[in-house]
PDB file of C-alpha atoms in Angstrom:
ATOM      1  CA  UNK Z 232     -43.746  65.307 -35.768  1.00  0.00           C
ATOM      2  CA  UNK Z 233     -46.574  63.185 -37.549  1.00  0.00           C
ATOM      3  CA  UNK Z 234     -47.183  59.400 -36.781  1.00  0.00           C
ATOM      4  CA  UNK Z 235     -44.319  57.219 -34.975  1.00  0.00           C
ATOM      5  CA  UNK Z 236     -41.003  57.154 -36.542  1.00  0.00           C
ATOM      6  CA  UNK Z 237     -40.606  53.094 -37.945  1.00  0.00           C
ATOM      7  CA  UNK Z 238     -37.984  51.462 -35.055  1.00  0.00           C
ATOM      8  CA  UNK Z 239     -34.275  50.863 -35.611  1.00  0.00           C
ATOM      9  CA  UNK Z 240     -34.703  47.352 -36.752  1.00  0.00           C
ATOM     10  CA  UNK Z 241     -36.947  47.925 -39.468  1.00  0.00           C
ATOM     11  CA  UNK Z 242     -35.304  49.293 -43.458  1.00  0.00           C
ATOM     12  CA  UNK Z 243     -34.280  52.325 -43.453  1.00  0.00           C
ATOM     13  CA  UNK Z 244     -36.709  54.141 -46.671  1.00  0.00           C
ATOM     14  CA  UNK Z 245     -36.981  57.922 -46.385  1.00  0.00           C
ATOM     15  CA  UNK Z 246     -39.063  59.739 -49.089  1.00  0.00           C
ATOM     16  CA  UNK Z 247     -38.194  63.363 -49.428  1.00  0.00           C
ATOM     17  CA  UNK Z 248     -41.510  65.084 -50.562  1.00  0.00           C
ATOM     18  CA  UNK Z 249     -42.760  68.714 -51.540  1.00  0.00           C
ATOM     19  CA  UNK Z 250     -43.832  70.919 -54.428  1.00  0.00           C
ATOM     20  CA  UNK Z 251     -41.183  71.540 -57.227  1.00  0.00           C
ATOM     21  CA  UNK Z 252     -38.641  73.842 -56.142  1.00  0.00           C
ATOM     22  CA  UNK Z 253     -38.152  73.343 -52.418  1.00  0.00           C
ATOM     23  CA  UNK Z 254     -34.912  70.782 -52.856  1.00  0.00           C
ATOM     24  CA  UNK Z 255     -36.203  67.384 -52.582  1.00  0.00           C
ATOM     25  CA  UNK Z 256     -33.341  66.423 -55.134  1.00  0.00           C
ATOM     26  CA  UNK Z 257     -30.686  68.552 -52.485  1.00  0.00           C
ATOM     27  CA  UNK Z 258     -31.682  66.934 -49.409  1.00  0.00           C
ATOM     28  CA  UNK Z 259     -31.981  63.341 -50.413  1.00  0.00           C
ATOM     29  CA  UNK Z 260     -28.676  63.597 -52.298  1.00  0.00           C
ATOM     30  CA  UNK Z 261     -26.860  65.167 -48.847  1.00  0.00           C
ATOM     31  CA  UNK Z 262     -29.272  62.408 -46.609  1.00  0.00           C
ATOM     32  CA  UNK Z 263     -28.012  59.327 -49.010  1.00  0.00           C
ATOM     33  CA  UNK Z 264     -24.564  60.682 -48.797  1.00  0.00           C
ATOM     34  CA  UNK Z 265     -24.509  60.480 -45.060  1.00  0.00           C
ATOM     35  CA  UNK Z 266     -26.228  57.337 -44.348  1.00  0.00           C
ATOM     36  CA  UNK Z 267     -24.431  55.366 -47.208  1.00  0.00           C
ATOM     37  CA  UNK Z 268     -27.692  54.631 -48.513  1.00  0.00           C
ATOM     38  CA  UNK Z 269     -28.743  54.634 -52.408  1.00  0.00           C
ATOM     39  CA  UNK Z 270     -30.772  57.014 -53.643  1.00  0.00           C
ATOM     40  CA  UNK Z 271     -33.575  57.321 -55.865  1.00  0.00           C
ATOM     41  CA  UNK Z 272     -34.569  60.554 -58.312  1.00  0.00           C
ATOM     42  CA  UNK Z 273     -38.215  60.341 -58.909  1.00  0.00           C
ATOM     43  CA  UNK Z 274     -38.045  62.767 -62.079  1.00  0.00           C
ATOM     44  CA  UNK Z 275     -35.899  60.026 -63.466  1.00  0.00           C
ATOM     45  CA  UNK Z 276     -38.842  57.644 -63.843  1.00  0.00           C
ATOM     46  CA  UNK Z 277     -41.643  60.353 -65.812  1.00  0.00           C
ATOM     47  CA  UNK Z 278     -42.315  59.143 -68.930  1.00  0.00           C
ATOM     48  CA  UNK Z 279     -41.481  61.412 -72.101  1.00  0.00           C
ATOM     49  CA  UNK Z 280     -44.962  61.912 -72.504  1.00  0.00           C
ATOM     50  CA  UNK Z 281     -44.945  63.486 -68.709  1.00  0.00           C
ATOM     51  CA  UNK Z 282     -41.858  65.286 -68.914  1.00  0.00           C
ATOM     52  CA  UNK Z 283     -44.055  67.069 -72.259  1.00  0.00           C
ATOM     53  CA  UNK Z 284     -46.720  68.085 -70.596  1.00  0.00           C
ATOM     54  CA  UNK Z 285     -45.167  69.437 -67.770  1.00  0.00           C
ATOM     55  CA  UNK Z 286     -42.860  71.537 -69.555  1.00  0.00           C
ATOM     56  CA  UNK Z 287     -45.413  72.858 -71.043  1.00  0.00           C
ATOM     57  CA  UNK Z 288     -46.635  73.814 -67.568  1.00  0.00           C
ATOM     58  CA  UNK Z 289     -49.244  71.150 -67.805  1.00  0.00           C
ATOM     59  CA  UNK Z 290     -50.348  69.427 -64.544  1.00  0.00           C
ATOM     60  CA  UNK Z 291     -50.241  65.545 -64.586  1.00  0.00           C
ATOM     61  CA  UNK Z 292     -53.300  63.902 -63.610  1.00  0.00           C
ATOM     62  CA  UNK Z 293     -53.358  61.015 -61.033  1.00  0.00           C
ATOM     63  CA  UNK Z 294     -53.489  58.535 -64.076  1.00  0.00           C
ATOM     64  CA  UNK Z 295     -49.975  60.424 -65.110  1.00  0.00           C
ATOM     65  CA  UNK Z 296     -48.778  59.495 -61.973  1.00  0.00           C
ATOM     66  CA  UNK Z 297     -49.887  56.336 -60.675  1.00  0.00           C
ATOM     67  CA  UNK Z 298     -47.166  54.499 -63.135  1.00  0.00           C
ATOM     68  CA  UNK Z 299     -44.287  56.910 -62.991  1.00  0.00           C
ATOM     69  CA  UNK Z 300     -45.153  56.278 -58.736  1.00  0.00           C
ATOM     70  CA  UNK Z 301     -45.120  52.649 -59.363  1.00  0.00           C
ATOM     71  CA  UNK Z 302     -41.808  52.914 -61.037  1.00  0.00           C
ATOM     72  CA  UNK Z 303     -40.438  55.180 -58.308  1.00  0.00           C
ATOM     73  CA  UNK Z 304     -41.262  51.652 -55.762  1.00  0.00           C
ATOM     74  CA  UNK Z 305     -39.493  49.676 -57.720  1.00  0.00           C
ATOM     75  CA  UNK Z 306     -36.440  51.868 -58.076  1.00  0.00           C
ATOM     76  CA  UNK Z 307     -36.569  51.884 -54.259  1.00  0.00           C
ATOM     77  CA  UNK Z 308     -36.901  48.326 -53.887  1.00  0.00           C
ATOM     78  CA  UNK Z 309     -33.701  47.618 -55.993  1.00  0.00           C
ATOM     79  CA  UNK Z 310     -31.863  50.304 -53.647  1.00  0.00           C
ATOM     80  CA  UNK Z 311     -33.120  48.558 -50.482  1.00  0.00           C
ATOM     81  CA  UNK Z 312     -32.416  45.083 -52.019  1.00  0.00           C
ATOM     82  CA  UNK Z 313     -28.526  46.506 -52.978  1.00  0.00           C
ATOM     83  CA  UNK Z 314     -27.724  48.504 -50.090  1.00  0.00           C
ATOM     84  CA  UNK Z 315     -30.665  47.808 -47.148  1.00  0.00           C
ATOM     85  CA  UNK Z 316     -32.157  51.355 -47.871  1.00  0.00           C
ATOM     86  CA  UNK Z 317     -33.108  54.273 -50.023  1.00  0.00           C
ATOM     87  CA  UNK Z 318     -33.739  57.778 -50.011  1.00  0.00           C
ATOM     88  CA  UNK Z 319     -35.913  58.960 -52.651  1.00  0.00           C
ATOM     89  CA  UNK Z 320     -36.473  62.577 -53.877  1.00  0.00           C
ATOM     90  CA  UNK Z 321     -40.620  62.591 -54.957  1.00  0.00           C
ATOM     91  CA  UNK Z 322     -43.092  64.924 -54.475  1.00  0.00           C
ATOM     92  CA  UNK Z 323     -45.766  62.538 -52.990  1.00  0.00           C
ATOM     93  CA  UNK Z 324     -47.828  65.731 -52.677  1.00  0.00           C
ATOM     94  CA  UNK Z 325     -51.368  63.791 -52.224  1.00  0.00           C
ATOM     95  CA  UNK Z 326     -51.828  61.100 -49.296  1.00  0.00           C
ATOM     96  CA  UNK Z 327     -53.198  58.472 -52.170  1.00  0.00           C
ATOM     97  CA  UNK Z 328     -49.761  58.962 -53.756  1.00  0.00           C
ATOM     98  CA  UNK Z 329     -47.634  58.941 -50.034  1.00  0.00           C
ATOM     99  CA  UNK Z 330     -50.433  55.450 -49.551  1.00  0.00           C
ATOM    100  CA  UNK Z 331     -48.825  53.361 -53.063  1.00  0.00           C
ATOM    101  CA  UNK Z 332     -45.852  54.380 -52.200  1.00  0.00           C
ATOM    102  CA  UNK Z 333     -46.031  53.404 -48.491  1.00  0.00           C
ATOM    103  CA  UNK Z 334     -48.329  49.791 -49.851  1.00  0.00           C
ATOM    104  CA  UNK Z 335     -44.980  49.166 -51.654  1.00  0.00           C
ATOM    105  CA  UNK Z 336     -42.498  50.639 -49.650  1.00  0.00           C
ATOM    106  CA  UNK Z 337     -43.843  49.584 -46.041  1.00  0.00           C
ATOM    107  CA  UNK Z 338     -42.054  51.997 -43.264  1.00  0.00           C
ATOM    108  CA  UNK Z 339     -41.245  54.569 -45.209  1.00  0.00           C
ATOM    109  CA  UNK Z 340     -40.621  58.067 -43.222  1.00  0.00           C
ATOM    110  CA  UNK Z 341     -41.971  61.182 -45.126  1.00  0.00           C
ATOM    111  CA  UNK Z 342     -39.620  63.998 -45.120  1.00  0.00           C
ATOM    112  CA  UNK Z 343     -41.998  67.165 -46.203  1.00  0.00           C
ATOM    113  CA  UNK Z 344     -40.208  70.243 -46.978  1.00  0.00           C
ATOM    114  CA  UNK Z 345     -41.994  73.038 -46.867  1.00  0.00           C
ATOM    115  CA  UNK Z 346     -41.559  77.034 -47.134  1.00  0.00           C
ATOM    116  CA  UNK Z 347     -43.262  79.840 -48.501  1.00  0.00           C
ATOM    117  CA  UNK Z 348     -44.592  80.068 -52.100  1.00  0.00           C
ATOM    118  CA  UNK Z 349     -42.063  83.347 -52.928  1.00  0.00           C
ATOM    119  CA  UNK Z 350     -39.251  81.810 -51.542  1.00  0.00           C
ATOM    120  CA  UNK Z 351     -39.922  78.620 -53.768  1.00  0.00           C
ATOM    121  CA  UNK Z 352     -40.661  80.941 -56.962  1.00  0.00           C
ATOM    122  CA  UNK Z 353     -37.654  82.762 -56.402  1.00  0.00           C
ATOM    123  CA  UNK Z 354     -35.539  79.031 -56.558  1.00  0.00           C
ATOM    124  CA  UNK Z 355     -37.449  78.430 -59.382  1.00  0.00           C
ATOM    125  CA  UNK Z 356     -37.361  81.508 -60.670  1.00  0.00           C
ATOM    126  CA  UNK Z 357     -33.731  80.483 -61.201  1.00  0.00           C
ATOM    127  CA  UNK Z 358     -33.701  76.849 -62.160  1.00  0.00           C
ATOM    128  CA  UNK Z 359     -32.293  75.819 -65.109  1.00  0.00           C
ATOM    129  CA  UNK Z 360     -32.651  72.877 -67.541  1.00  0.00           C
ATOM    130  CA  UNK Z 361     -34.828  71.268 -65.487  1.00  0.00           C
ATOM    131  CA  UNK Z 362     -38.500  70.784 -67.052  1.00  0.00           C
ATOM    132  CA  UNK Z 363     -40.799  71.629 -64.212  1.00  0.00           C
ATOM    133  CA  UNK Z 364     -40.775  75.459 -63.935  1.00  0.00           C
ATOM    134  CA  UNK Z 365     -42.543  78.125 -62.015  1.00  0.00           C
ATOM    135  CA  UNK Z 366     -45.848  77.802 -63.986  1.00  0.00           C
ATOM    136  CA  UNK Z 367     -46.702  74.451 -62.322  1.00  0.00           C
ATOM    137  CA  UNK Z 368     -46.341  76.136 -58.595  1.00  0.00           C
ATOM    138  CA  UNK Z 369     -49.722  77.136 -58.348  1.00  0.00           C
ATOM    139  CA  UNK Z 370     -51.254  73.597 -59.671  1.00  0.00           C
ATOM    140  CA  UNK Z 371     -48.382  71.687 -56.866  1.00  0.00           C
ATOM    141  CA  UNK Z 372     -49.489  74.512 -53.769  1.00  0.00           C
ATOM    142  CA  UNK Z 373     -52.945  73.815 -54.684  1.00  0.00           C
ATOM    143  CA  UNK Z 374     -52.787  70.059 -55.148  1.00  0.00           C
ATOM    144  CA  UNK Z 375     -50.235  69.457 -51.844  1.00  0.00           C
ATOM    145  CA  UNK Z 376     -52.101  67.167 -49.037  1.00  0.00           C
ATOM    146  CA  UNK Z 377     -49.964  67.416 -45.659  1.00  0.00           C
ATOM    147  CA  UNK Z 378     -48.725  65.260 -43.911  1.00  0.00           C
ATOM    148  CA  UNK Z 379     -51.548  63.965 -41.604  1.00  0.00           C
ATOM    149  CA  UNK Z 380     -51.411  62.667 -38.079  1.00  0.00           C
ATOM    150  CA  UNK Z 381     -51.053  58.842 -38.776  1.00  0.00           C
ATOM    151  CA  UNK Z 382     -48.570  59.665 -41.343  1.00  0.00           C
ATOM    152  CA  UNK Z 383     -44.871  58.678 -40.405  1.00  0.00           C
ATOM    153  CA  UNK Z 384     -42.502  61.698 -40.846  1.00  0.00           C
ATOM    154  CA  UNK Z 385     -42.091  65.304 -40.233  1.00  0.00           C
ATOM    155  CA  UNK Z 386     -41.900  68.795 -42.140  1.00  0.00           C
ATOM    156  CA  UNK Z 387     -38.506  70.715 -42.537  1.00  0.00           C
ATOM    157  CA  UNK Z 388     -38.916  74.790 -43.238  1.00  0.00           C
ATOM    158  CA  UNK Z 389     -36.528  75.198 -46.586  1.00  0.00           C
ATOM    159  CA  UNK Z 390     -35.635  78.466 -45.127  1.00  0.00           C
ATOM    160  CA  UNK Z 391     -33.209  77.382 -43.412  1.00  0.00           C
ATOM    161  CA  UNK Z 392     -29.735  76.346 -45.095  1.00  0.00           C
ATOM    162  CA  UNK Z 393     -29.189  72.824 -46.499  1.00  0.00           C
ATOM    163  CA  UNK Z 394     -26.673  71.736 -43.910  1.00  0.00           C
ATOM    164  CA  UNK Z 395     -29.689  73.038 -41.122  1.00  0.00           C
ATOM    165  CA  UNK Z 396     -31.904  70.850 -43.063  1.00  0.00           C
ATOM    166  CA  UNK Z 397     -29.787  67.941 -43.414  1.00  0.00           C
ATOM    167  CA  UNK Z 398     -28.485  67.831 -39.787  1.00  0.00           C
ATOM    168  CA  UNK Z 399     -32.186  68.434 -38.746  1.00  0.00           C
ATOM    169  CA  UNK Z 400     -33.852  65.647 -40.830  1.00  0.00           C
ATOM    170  CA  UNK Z 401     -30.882  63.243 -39.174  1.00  0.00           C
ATOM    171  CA  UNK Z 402     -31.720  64.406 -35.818  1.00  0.00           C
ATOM    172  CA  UNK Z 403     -35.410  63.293 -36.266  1.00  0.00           C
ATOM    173  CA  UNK Z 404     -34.459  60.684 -38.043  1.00  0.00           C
ATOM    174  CA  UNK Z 405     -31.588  59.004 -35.374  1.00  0.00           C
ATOM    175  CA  UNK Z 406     -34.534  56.524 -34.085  1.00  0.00           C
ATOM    176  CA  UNK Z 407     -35.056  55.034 -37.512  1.00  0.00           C
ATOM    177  CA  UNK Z 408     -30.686  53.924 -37.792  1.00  0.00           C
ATOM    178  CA  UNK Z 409     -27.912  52.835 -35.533  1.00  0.00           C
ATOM    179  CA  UNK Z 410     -26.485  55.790 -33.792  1.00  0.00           C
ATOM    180  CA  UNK Z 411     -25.595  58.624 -36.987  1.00  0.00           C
ATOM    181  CA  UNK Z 412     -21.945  58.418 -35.199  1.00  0.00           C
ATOM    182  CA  UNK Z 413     -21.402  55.524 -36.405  1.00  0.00           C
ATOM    183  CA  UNK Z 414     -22.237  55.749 -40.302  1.00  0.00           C
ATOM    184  CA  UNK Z 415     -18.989  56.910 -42.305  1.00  0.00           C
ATOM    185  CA  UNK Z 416     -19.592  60.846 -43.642  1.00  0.00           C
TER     186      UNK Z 416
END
């Protein structure tokens, strides 16, 4: 695990991170579902002109992404406010983008899932209607900042199945919410 986990008393904002492919979407859908918490789609929030060039297997620049991250915050925000939490699906694949979101999000808990880059291509490989694709892999791999040692959160290896990653993201994540018993399924 990286830095400390926020404590129970503080709102519950979990950021599901990693290169395209390895199931942010998945996970924070299944993690929402369980803690009755609203959840947030970052690939909602590109603008058309971002959604272009990455279909066309361009790379977005940190100038492409500082707004569409700004608009991911506020999404949040309007979760939190509405339902005391969010879990948002973002790739937050370089600490300056995990830092806005964390300035606007304070206590956020970084969920990185990781796995190997032929497992991920092989997902891809078969993802449809969806416009990030395999060509923009490479760019995310070589673009992806870990999680560092002051950063609150912990990696999950997308090898294992999405219940394993769901029930193991809740385990490490039991300090940040009342007991998981207790939240309706």
């Amino acid at each position: 695990m990286q830095g400390e986990l926020p404590s129970a008393g503080d709102t519950t904002i979990i950021v599901v991170m990693g290169v395209c492919g390895a199931g942010k979407s998945l996970l924070a859908d299944r993690l929402s579902q369980k803690l009755g918490l609203g959840m947030v789609e970052a690939d909602d929030f590109h603008s058309l002109e971002n959604k272009r060039k990455m279909a066309g297997g361009e790379a977005l620049t940190d100038a492409d992404r500082m707004p569409w991250l700004d608009a991911v915050a506020l999404a949040a925000k309007l979760q939190i406010h509405c339902e005391g939490g969010a879990v948002v699906a973002c790739s937050s694949l370089k600490r300056a983008y995990r830092d806005r979101l964390r300035a606007a999000l304070p206590n956020c808990v970084f969920v990185h899932l990781t796995g190997s880059r032929a497992l991920i291509a092989e997902r891809l490989a078969g993802r449809e209607g969806h416009f990030v694709g395999e060509a923009l892999l490479d760019s995310q791999l070589a673009t992806l900042e870990p999680l560092e040692a002051d950063e609150s959160g912990f990696s999950l290896d997308i090898s294992r199945s999405a219940d394993q990653l769901v029930d193991g993201a809740l385990e490490k994540l039991r300090p940040t919410r009342p007991p998981i018993e207790t939240i309706a399924s």
